[in-house]
Coordinates of C-alpha atoms and ligand atoms in Angstrom, one line a residue:
X706 CA -2.6 15.6 13.1
X707 CA -2.3 14.2 16.3
X708 CA -1.6 14.8 20.0
X709 CA 2.0 14.5 20.5
X710 CA 3.2 11.9 22.9
X711 CA 5.2 12.0 25.9
X712 CA 8.7 13.7 24.9
X713 CA 8.2 14.7 21.4
X714 CA 9.1 17.5 20.2
X715 CA 7.1 19.4 17.9
X716 CA 10.0 21.3 16.3
X717 CA 9.7 24.9 14.3
X718 CA 10.5 23.9 10.8
X719 CA 13.7 22.6 11.3
X720 CA 15.7 21.8 7.9
X721 CA 17.5 18.4 8.1
X722 CA 19.2 18.0 5.0
X723 CA 16.8 19.9 3.0
X724 CA 13.6 18.4 4.0
X725 CA 11.2 20.6 6.2
X726 CA 9.7 19.0 9.0
X727 CA 7.5 19.8 11.9
X728 CA 7.7 16.0 13.6
X729 CA 10.4 13.5 14.7
X730 CA 9.9 10.8 16.7
X731 CA 9.5 11.2 20.4
X732 CA 12.3 9.2 22.2
X733 CA 11.5 5.9 23.4
X734 CA 11.9 2.3 21.8
X735 CA 11.1 0.7 19.0
X736 CA 10.5 -2.7 19.5
X737 CA 11.1 -4.7 16.4
X738 CA 10.3 -9.0 16.0
X739 CA 11.4 -10.5 13.0
X740 CA 14.9 -8.8 12.9
X741 CA 16.7 -11.2 12.2
X742 CA 14.1 -11.6 8.6
X743 CA 14.3 -10.2 5.5
X744 CA 12.1 -6.9 6.0
X745 CA 14.1 -5.4 8.6
X746 CA 17.3 -5.6 7.0
X747 CA 15.9 -4.4 3.5
X748 CA 13.1 -2.1 4.5
X749 CA 13.1 -1.4 8.3
X750 CA 16.9 -0.7 9.2
X751 CA 17.2 1.0 6.2
X752 CA 13.9 3.5 7.0
X753 CA 15.1 4.5 10.7
X754 CA 18.9 5.1 9.4
X755 CA 17.2 7.0 6.9
X756 CA 14.8 8.7 9.5
X757 CA 18.3 9.4 11.9
X758 CA 20.1 11.4 8.8
X759 CA 17.2 13.7 8.5
X760 CA 18.0 14.8 11.9
X761 CA 14.2 12.9 12.6
X762 CA 14.9 10.7 15.7
X763 CA 15.2 11.6 19.1
X764 CA 18.8 11.0 20.9
X765 CA 17.5 9.1 23.7
X766 CA 16.2 7.0 21.0
X767 CA 16.7 3.3 20.4
X768 CA 15.6 -0.3 18.7
X769 CA 15.6 -3.6 20.0
X770 CA 15.3 -6.4 17.8
X771 CA 13.3 -9.6 19.0
X772 CA 13.8 -13.0 16.8
X773 CA 14.6 -16.8 16.9
X774 CA 17.6 -16.3 15.2
X775 CA 20.5 -17.0 17.5
X776 CA 22.3 -13.0 17.5
X777 CA 23.8 -11.5 20.0
X778 CA 23.5 -7.7 20.4
X779 CA 26.9 -6.8 19.0
X780 CA 26.0 -8.2 15.2
X781 CA 22.4 -6.9 15.7
X782 CA 24.1 -3.3 15.8
X783 CA 26.5 -4.5 12.8
X784 CA 23.3 -5.1 10.9
X785 CA 22.3 -1.1 11.9
X786 CA 25.3 0.2 11.6
X787 CA 25.7 -1.2 8.1
X788 CA 22.8 0.2 7.5
X789 CA 23.5 3.6 8.0
X790 CA 25.6 6.5 6.1
X791 CA 28.9 6.7 7.2
X792 CA 29.3 9.7 9.7
X793 CA 25.9 10.2 10.9
X794 CA 27.3 10.2 14.5
X795 CA 23.0 10.6 16.2
X796 CA 22.8 6.5 13.9
X797 CA 25.6 5.4 15.7
X798 CA 24.3 7.0 19.1
X799 CA 21.1 5.2 18.2
X800 CA 23.3 1.8 17.4
X801 CA 25.6 1.5 20.7
X802 CA 21.9 1.7 22.9
X803 CA 19.8 -0.9 20.3
X804 CA 20.0 -4.2 22.1
X805 CA 18.8 -7.8 20.6
X806 CA 16.7 -10.9 21.9
X807 CA 17.1 -14.4 20.4
X808 CA 13.7 -16.0 21.8
X809 CA 10.7 -18.0 21.0
X810 CA 7.4 -15.4 20.3
X811 CA 5.6 -18.9 22.3
X812 CA 7.6 -18.9 25.6
X813 CA 6.9 -16.5 27.8
X814 CA 10.6 -15.9 28.6
X815 CA 10.9 -14.6 25.8
X816 CA 8.9 -11.1 27.0
X817 CA 10.6 -11.6 30.6
X818 CA 13.7 -10.3 28.5
X819 CA 12.4 -8.0 26.8
X820 CA 10.8 -6.3 29.5
X821 CA 14.1 -6.1 31.8
X822 CA 16.0 -5.0 28.6
X823 CA 13.1 -1.6 28.4
X824 CA 13.1 -1.1 32.0
X825 CA 16.2 -0.6 31.4
X826 CA 15.8 1.2 28.2
X827 CA 13.3 3.7 29.8
X828 CA 16.1 4.5 33.0
X829 CA 18.8 4.9 30.2
X830 CA 16.8 6.9 27.9
X831 CA 15.2 8.9 30.9
X832 CA 12.3 6.7 31.9
X833 CA 9.8 7.9 28.9
X834 CA 8.2 5.1 28.3
X835 CA 7.0 5.7 25.0
X836 CA 7.2 2.1 23.2
X837 CA 5.9 0.8 19.4
X838 CA 6.8 -2.5 19.1
X839 CA 6.4 -3.7 15.2
X840 CA 5.1 -7.4 14.2
X841 CA 7.2 -7.8 10.5
X842 CA 7.2 -11.9 11.8
X843 CA 5.4 -14.1 9.6
X844 CA 1.6 -13.5 9.5
X845 CA 0.9 -16.5 12.3
X846 CA 2.5 -15.4 14.8
X847 CA 0.9 -11.6 15.2
X848 CA -0.9 -12.9 17.6
X849 CA 0.8 -14.7 19.5
X850 CA 3.5 -12.2 19.8
X851 CA -0.1 -9.7 20.9
X852 CA -0.4 -12.3 23.6
X853 CA 3.0 -12.7 25.1
X854 CA 3.2 -8.3 25.0
X855 CA 0.0 -8.7 27.3
X856 CA 0.5 -12.0 29.3
X857 CA 4.5 -9.9 30.8
X858 CA 1.5 -6.1 30.7
X859 CA 4.2 -4.7 28.2
X860 CA 1.0 -3.9 26.3
X861 CA -0.3 -0.8 28.6
X862 CA 2.1 2.0 29.6
X863 CA 4.1 1.5 32.7
X864 CA 3.8 3.9 35.5
X865 CA 6.2 6.6 33.9
X866 CA 3.5 6.5 31.3
X867 CA 4.4 6.9 27.0
X868 CA 2.5 5.7 25.0
X869 CA 2.3 2.1 23.5
X870 CA 1.5 0.7 20.0
X871 CA 2.2 -2.1 18.0
X872 CA 2.4 -1.8 14.1
X873 CA 1.2 -5.1 12.1
X874 CA 2.2 -6.0 9.1
X875 CA 0.4 -7.1 6.5
X876 CA -1.4 -10.3 5.3
X877 CA -3.8 -8.7 7.5
X878 CA -5.6 -12.6 7.3
X879 CA -5.9 -15.2 5.0
X880 CA -10.1 -14.3 4.2
X881 CA -12.1 -12.3 6.0
X882 CA -13.0 -15.3 8.9
X883 CA -9.3 -15.0 9.8
X884 CA -9.0 -11.8 9.7
X885 CA -12.0 -11.3 12.5
X886 CA -10.3 -13.5 14.2
X887 CA -6.9 -11.7 14.4
X888 CA -8.9 -8.9 14.8
X889 CA -10.6 -10.0 17.7
X890 CA -7.5 -12.0 18.8
X891 CA -5.1 -8.8 19.1
X892 CA -8.4 -6.5 21.0
X893 CA -7.9 -9.2 23.9
X894 CA -4.9 -7.2 24.5
X895 CA -4.2 -3.6 22.2
X896 CA -7.5 -1.1 22.1
X897 CA -8.0 0.3 18.4
X898 CA -6.2 3.1 19.0
X899 CA -3.0 1.2 19.5
X900 CA -3.3 -0.9 16.7
X901 CA -1.5 0.4 13.8
X902 CA -2.4 -1.7 10.4
X903 CA 0.2 -1.3 7.6
X904 CA -0.5 -1.4 3.8
X905 CA 2.9 0.3 2.8
X906 CA 1.3 1.4 -0.1
X907 CA 0.0 4.3 2.1
X908 CA 2.4 5.8 3.0
X909 CA 4.0 6.2 -0.8
X910 CA 4.1 10.3 -1.2
X911 CA 1.9 9.9 -4.6
X912 CA -0.9 7.9 -3.1
X913 CA -1.1 10.6 -0.1
X914 CA -1.3 13.3 -3.3
X915 CA -4.4 11.7 -4.7
X916 CA -5.9 13.1 -1.9
X917 CA -4.5 16.5 -2.3
X918 CA -4.9 16.8 -6.0
X919 CA -8.6 16.0 -5.1
X920 CA -9.4 18.7 -2.0
X921 CA -6.3 21.0 -2.7
X922 CA -7.6 22.4 -6.4
X923 CA -11.1 23.1 -7.2
X924 CA -11.3 22.5 -10.7
X925 CA -11.0 18.2 -10.8
X926 CA -13.8 17.7 -7.6
X927 CA -16.5 19.5 -10.1
X928 CA -16.4 17.0 -12.1
X929 CA -14.8 13.7 -10.2
X930 CA -18.0 12.2 -10.1
X931 CA -20.7 10.3 -13.1
X932 CA -21.6 13.6 -15.2
X933 CA -17.9 13.5 -16.5
X934 CA -15.7 10.7 -16.0
X935 CA -16.4 7.6 -18.3
X936 CA -14.4 5.1 -16.5
X937 CA -11.6 4.4 -13.9
X938 CA -8.9 2.9 -14.1
X939 CA -7.0 1.4 -11.4
X940 CA -2.9 -0.4 -12.8
X941 CA -0.6 -2.6 -9.7
X942 CA 1.8 -3.7 -12.4
X943 CA 5.1 -5.8 -11.3
X944 CA 7.6 -6.3 -14.3
X945 CA 9.2 -9.5 -10.9
X946 CA 8.0 -12.8 -10.9
X947 CA 7.2 -14.7 -7.3
X948 CA 11.6 -14.6 -6.0
X949 CA 11.7 -16.2 -4.0
X950 CA 8.6 -16.3 -2.1
X951 CA 6.6 -18.7 -4.2
X952 CA 5.9 -21.0 -0.9
X953 CA 3.9 -17.7 0.6
X954 CA 2.9 -16.7 -3.0
X955 CA 1.4 -20.1 -2.9
X956 CA -1.4 -19.7 -0.7
X957 CA -1.6 -16.1 -1.2
X958 CA -2.7 -15.1 -4.9
X959 CA -2.5 -11.9 -6.4
X960 CA -6.3 -11.6 -5.0
X961 CA -4.7 -11.7 -1.4
X962 CA -0.9 -9.8 -2.1
X963 CA -2.4 -6.6 -3.8
X964 CA -6.1 -6.3 -4.6
X965 CA -7.1 -6.9 -0.6
X966 CA -4.6 -4.0 0.7
X967 CA -2.9 -1.8 -2.1
X968 CA -5.7 -1.9 -4.8
X969 CA -8.5 -1.5 -2.3
X970 CA -6.4 1.5 -0.2
X971 CA -5.8 3.2 -3.5
X972 CA -9.5 2.7 -4.5
X973 CA -10.9 4.7 -1.6
X974 CA -9.0 6.8 -1.7
X975 CA -10.6 7.6 -5.2
X976 CA -13.5 7.0 -4.7
X977 CA -14.0 8.3 -1.2
X978 CA -16.4 11.8 -0.4
X979 CA -14.1 15.1 0.4
X980 CA -13.1 14.4 4.2
X981 CA -14.2 17.3 6.7
X982 CA -10.2 17.5 7.9
X983 CA -7.6 15.9 7.1
X984 CA -7.5 13.8 10.5
X985 CA -7.5 10.5 11.1
X986 CA -10.8 9.9 11.8
X987 CA -12.4 12.2 8.9
X988 CA -10.3 10.7 5.9
X989 CA -10.5 6.6 7.6
X990 CA -14.7 7.5 7.5
X991 CA -14.6 8.5 4.4
X992 CA -12.6 5.8 2.7
X993 CA -14.6 3.0 4.9
X994 CA -17.9 4.8 3.6
X995 CA -16.5 4.7 -0.3
X996 CA -15.9 0.9 0.4
X997 CA -19.1 0.2 1.9
X998 CA -20.7 1.5 -1.8
X999 CA -18.8 -0.9 -3.5
X1000 CA -20.5 -3.5 -4.4
X1001 CA -19.7 -7.2 -3.6
X1002 CA -19.9 -9.4 -6.9
X1003 CA -22.2 -12.2 -6.5
X1004 CA -20.5 -15.7 -7.9
X1005 CA -21.9 -15.1 -11.4
X1006 CA -20.3 -11.5 -11.4
X1007 CA -17.0 -13.2 -10.1
X1008 CA -17.5 -15.8 -13.6
X1009 CA -18.3 -12.3 -15.4
X1010 CA -16.8 -9.7 -14.6
X1011 CA -12.9 -11.2 -12.5
X1012 CA -10.0 -12.9 -14.6
X1013 CA -8.2 -14.5 -12.8
X1014 CA -4.6 -16.2 -14.8
X1015 CA -0.9 -17.5 -14.5
X1016 CA 1.9 -16.5 -15.7
X1017 CA 3.3 -18.6 -18.2
X1018 CA 7.5 -19.2 -19.5
X1019 CA 8.2 -15.8 -21.6
X1020 CA 10.7 -12.8 -21.7
X1021 CA 11.1 -10.3 -19.0
X1022 CA 13.0 -6.8 -19.6
X1023 CA 15.3 -9.0 -22.4
X1024 CA 15.7 -12.2 -20.1
X1025 CA 14.0 -15.5 -20.5
X1026 CA 12.4 -16.4 -17.4
X1027 CA 10.0 -19.3 -16.3
X1028 CA 6.7 -20.3 -15.9
X1029 CA 5.0 -19.5 -12.8
X1030 CA 4.5 -23.3 -12.4
X1031 CA 8.8 -23.6 -12.3
X1032 CA 9.7 -21.4 -9.6
X1033 CA 11.1 -22.4 -7.0
X1034 CA 8.6 -23.7 -4.0
X1035 CA 5.6 -23.5 -6.5
X1036 CA 3.5 -26.8 -7.2
X1037 CA 4.4 -27.4 -10.2
X1038 CA 0.4 -28.1 -11.0
X1039 CA -0.8 -24.6 -8.8
X1040 CA -3.8 -23.4 -9.9
X1041 CA -3.1 -19.5 -8.1
X1042 CA -3.5 -16.3 -9.7
X1043 CA -0.7 -14.0 -10.9
X1044 CA -2.7 -12.1 -12.5
X1045 CA -6.1 -10.3 -11.4
X1046 CA -8.5 -7.9 -13.5
X1047 CA -11.7 -7.2 -12.3
X1048 CA -14.6 -4.5 -12.7
X1049 CA -16.2 -3.2 -10.2
X1050 CA -19.3 -1.0 -9.9
X1051 CA -20.1 1.5 -6.8
X1052 CA -23.3 2.3 -5.5
X1053 CA -24.2 5.5 -4.4
X1054 CA -24.4 8.7 -6.4
X1055 CA -21.4 10.0 -7.0
X1056 CA -20.4 6.7 -9.0
X1057 CA -23.0 4.7 -9.9
X1058 CA -23.4 3.3 -13.5
X1059 CA -19.4 4.4 -13.3
X1060 CA -17.5 0.8 -14.1
X1061 CA -13.4 0.7 -11.9
X1062 CA -11.4 -1.5 -14.1
X1063 CA -8.7 -3.0 -11.6
X1064 CA -5.8 -4.9 -12.6
X1065 CA -2.9 -6.6 -11.3
X1066 CA -0.4 -8.5 -12.3
X1067 CA 3.3 -10.0 -12.4
X1068 CA 5.9 -11.0 -14.9
X1069 CA 3.8 -7.8 -17.0
X1070 CA 6.5 -5.8 -19.0
X1071 CA 6.9 -3.1 -16.1
X1072 CA 7.0 -1.8 -13.3
X1073 CA 4.0 0.8 -12.8
X1074 CA 0.9 1.8 -10.7
X1075 CA -1.5 4.1 -11.8
X1076 CA -4.4 5.2 -11.5
X1077 CA -6.7 7.1 -14.6
X1078 CA -9.7 8.8 -14.9
X1079 CA -11.0 8.8 -17.9
X1080 CA -13.3 11.5 -19.3
X1081 CA -16.4 11.4 -21.3
X1082 CA -15.8 12.1 -24.4
X1083 CA -17.6 16.0 -25.6
X1084 CA -21.3 15.8 -26.5
X1085 CA -20.6 16.8 -30.1
X1086 CA -17.7 16.9 -31.9
X1087 CA -17.6 20.1 -34.5
X1088 CA -13.9 18.3 -35.9
X1089 CA -14.4 16.4 -39.2
X1090 CA -14.0 12.6 -38.6
X1091 CA -10.8 12.8 -40.7
X1092 CA -8.9 15.5 -38.5
X1093 CA -9.7 14.3 -35.3
X1094 CA -8.9 10.8 -35.6
X1095 CA -5.9 10.6 -32.9
X1096 CA -8.2 12.4 -30.3
X1097 CA -9.0 10.5 -28.2
X1098 CA -11.2 11.3 -24.2
X1099 CA -9.6 13.5 -22.5
X1100 CA -7.8 11.2 -19.4
X1101 CA -6.7 12.2 -15.8
X1102 CA -3.3 9.9 -14.7
X1103 CA -2.0 9.6 -11.6
X1104 CA 1.5 7.8 -11.9
X1105 CA 2.4 6.0 -8.7
X1106 CA 4.6 4.5 -9.7
X1107 CA 7.8 4.5 -11.3
X1108 CA 8.2 8.5 -12.7
X1109 CA 5.9 9.6 -10.3
X1110 CA 3.2 12.2 -11.5
X1111 CA 0.1 13.6 -12.7
X1112 CA -1.0 14.2 -16.5
X1113 CA -3.4 15.6 -17.6
X1114 CA -4.7 14.5 -22.0
X1115 CA -6.2 17.0 -23.8
X1116 CA -7.2 17.6 -27.6
X1117 CA -4.7 20.6 -28.7
X1118 CA -4.7 22.0 -32.6
X1119 CA -2.5 20.8 -34.8
X1120 CA -0.3 23.6 -36.2
X1121 CA -1.4 23.9 -40.5
X1122 CA -3.7 25.6 -42.2
X1123 CA -6.0 22.2 -41.0
X1124 CA -8.4 22.3 -38.3
X1125 CA -6.6 18.6 -37.2
X1126 CA -6.4 18.2 -33.4
X1127 CA -5.1 15.3 -31.6
X1128 CA -4.6 14.5 -28.4
X1129 CA -0.9 15.6 -26.2
X1130 CA 0.0 16.0 -22.2
X1131 CA -0.1 18.2 -19.6
X1132 CA 2.8 17.1 -17.4
X1133 CA 3.5 17.0 -14.0
X1134 CA 7.1 15.1 -13.0
X1135 CA 7.3 14.6 -9.0
X1136 CA 11.3 14.9 -10.4
X1137 CA 11.6 18.3 -11.3
X1138 CA 8.9 20.0 -9.4
X1139 CA 10.1 19.6 -6.1
X1140 CA 13.8 19.6 -4.9
X1141 CA 12.7 17.4 -1.6
X1142 CA 13.4 13.8 -2.1
X1143 CA 10.7 12.1 -1.0
X1144 CA 11.1 9.5 2.2
X1145 CA 10.7 5.9 1.7
X1146 CA 7.3 4.4 2.3
X1147 CA 8.5 3.0 5.6
X1148 CA 10.4 5.7 6.4
X1149 CA 6.9 7.8 6.5
X1150 CA 4.8 5.3 8.5
X1151 CA 7.5 4.3 10.8
X1152 CA 7.9 8.0 11.8
X1153 CA 3.7 8.2 11.9
X1154 CA 3.5 4.8 14.2
X1155 CA 6.0 6.4 16.2
X1156 CA 4.3 10.3 16.7
X1157 CA 0.9 8.2 16.9
X1158 CA -0.4 9.4 13.7
X1159 CA -3.0 6.9 12.8
X1160 CA -3.9 8.1 9.0
X1161 CA -2.3 6.3 6.8
X1162 CA -2.8 2.9 8.4
X1163 CA -6.0 0.5 8.0
X1164 CA -8.3 0.7 11.0
X1165 CA -10.3 -2.4 11.9
X1166 CA -13.4 -1.9 9.8
X1167 CA -12.0 -1.2 6.6
X1168 CA -9.5 -4.1 6.2
X1169 CA -12.6 -5.9 6.9
X1170 CA -14.5 -3.9 4.3
X1171 CA -12.1 -5.0 1.8
X1172 CA -12.0 -8.3 2.4
X1173 CA -15.9 -8.4 2.3
X1174 CA -15.5 -7.2 -1.3
X1175 CA -12.7 -9.8 -2.6
X1176 CA -14.2 -12.9 -0.2
X1177 CA -16.9 -13.8 -2.5
X1178 CA -14.3 -13.5 -5.4
X1179 CA -11.7 -16.5 -3.3
X1180 CA -15.1 -18.2 -2.9
X1181 CA -16.3 -18.2 -5.9
X1182 CA -13.0 -19.8 -7.5
X1183 CA -13.0 -22.3 -5.4
X1184 CA -17.0 -23.5 -6.0
X1185 CA -16.9 -23.3 -9.6
X1186 CA -14.5 -24.4 -11.7
X1187 CA -13.2 -20.8 -12.9
X1188 CA -11.0 -21.1 -15.6
X1189 CA -7.2 -19.9 -15.0
X1190 CA -6.3 -18.7 -17.7
X1191 CA -2.3 -18.2 -18.5
X1192 CA -0.5 -15.1 -20.4
X1193 CA 3.1 -14.9 -21.3
X1194 CA 5.9 -13.8 -19.8
X1195 CA 6.4 -10.1 -20.6
X1196 CA 3.0 -9.5 -22.0
X1197 CA 0.0 -7.5 -20.1
X1198 CA -1.7 -10.3 -19.5
X1199 CA -4.8 -11.9 -20.6
X1200 CA -7.1 -12.1 -23.5
X1201 CA -9.7 -12.8 -21.6
X1202 CA -8.8 -9.4 -19.3
X1203 CA -9.1 -7.3 -22.6
X1204 CA -12.7 -9.1 -23.5
X1205 CA -13.4 -8.6 -20.0
X1206 CA -13.2 -4.7 -20.9
X1207 CA -13.9 -4.7 -24.4
X1208 CA -17.0 -6.1 -23.9
X1209 CA -18.0 -2.4 -22.7
X1210 CA -16.5 -0.7 -25.8
X1211 CA -13.3 0.6 -23.5
X1212 CA -9.5 -0.6 -24.2
X1213 CA -7.2 -1.2 -21.1
X1214 CA -4.4 2.1 -20.9
X1215 CA -1.0 0.6 -22.5
X1216 CA 1.2 2.5 -20.5
Ligands
BG6_2189 C1 3.4 -6.0 -1.6 C2 3.4 -7.7 -2.2 O1 2.9 -5.7 -0.4 O2 4.0 -5.6 -2.4 C3 4.6 -8.2 -2.9 O3 3.7 -8.9 -1.0 C4 4.9 -6.5 -4.5 O4 3.9 -9.2 -3.9 C5 4.4 -5.5 -3.6 O5 5.9 -7.4 -5.1 C6 5.0 -4.1 -4.3 O6 5.7 -3.2 -3.7 P1 6.0 -2.1 -4.5 O7 6.3 -1.0 -3.1 O8 7.2 -2.7 -5.0 O9 4.4 -1.1 -5.5

């Protein structure tokens, strides 16, 4: 999808453990800031080890971990080794070349040590100069790290050339102003082409499949509009509570944590116009156009069309669980929302008049993300009412996770003498349709960043628009006493969310 960086090799359909691919990470260094943290241990190192197992890392590739926690090279290498598969000699070599630097992100000495380490690695690895900086730190450090890299001259390619990129984890800003300030700060040291903003939902195979389903098939696109679709439902449900992240979640809440990023990404892929090609610019331009068409809610609309709620104690997967306000690091009088449901509308020719209902919450009955397109009823039902009670309008459901797949609901005749009809499901499941195991989201995104393919990363104007849609909701919640509803842990959310959709004569899906 894009130019390969220095030394990157295009492989002619290499089959690595059953995975067909045409590209792999180029020689060079991945520098992980926040290397002693949770994200590095849980996601980044296992993703790198998996890339190695699939032979998608170049032999001349190394990792440099940077963090404030004092560690030495050996301990970091042990942590890396533990993430790999036993007997993966390629990973063993990557581990043996890797380094760890202890330092404060505000201290120029940290970046001087990093520069020395990178210069040395460059010589050892064959002077490729390819560098990817991954900021897995707390968000308040993003700009500091970028500044430190800039001050040390590490933001630009060295004399030998090579690609230099910076990957920024979410959340990108706390509101529109802070997102813009962060963007302006990053642009002081890095060009937009060098900045890769992550939303790990874009790395999910099934999120990318929204594009495949829509644009690789002739049958869906003609009906993908207001003439056939009654409404769209996007659900991001989690059964987990806030776990040990109470401190972070208190300042975020469900709107910032899930709606501003994951929901907006899935929504833009669902609503966008067909791009002229699968190239990064084409896709991102269309996503931006779609977001621009989403109607920014007025304060009055927030009151009537957005529900916020917080979980109470209840039962989750057979276990009694505490209320949000009793979770560790949560204020016992907290007003942070753990659930949001909203009715959005889109002002363009394709979607005018089609409500987009979105909902997300923690401590719901199960983990489930899906996009459901609910079609209109047939214009005239020829079957007797008594014979068609179990017939519902067609629905196309894109199951993002778990049980990844796509299902189409349609009416069929029940075998027998009568003419009874009811709906049935036609189901495609990833598990049984493909032999290939889907790469984990971080694996895909790490490889894309190192190869220099920005298609699945969030461009500056996308982040800005997503905030423009969500921020008025936050403001309305602050400015007016919008009630915070409650719901029992393990339920599908508050009664007010049901009323929101029932007012329009519709129902939430009960997946
Ligand atoms: C993260 C949120 O971005 O996404 C978490 O911060 C949430 O609160 C997680 O649990 C959900 O990701 P996934 O991939 O499990 O759906």
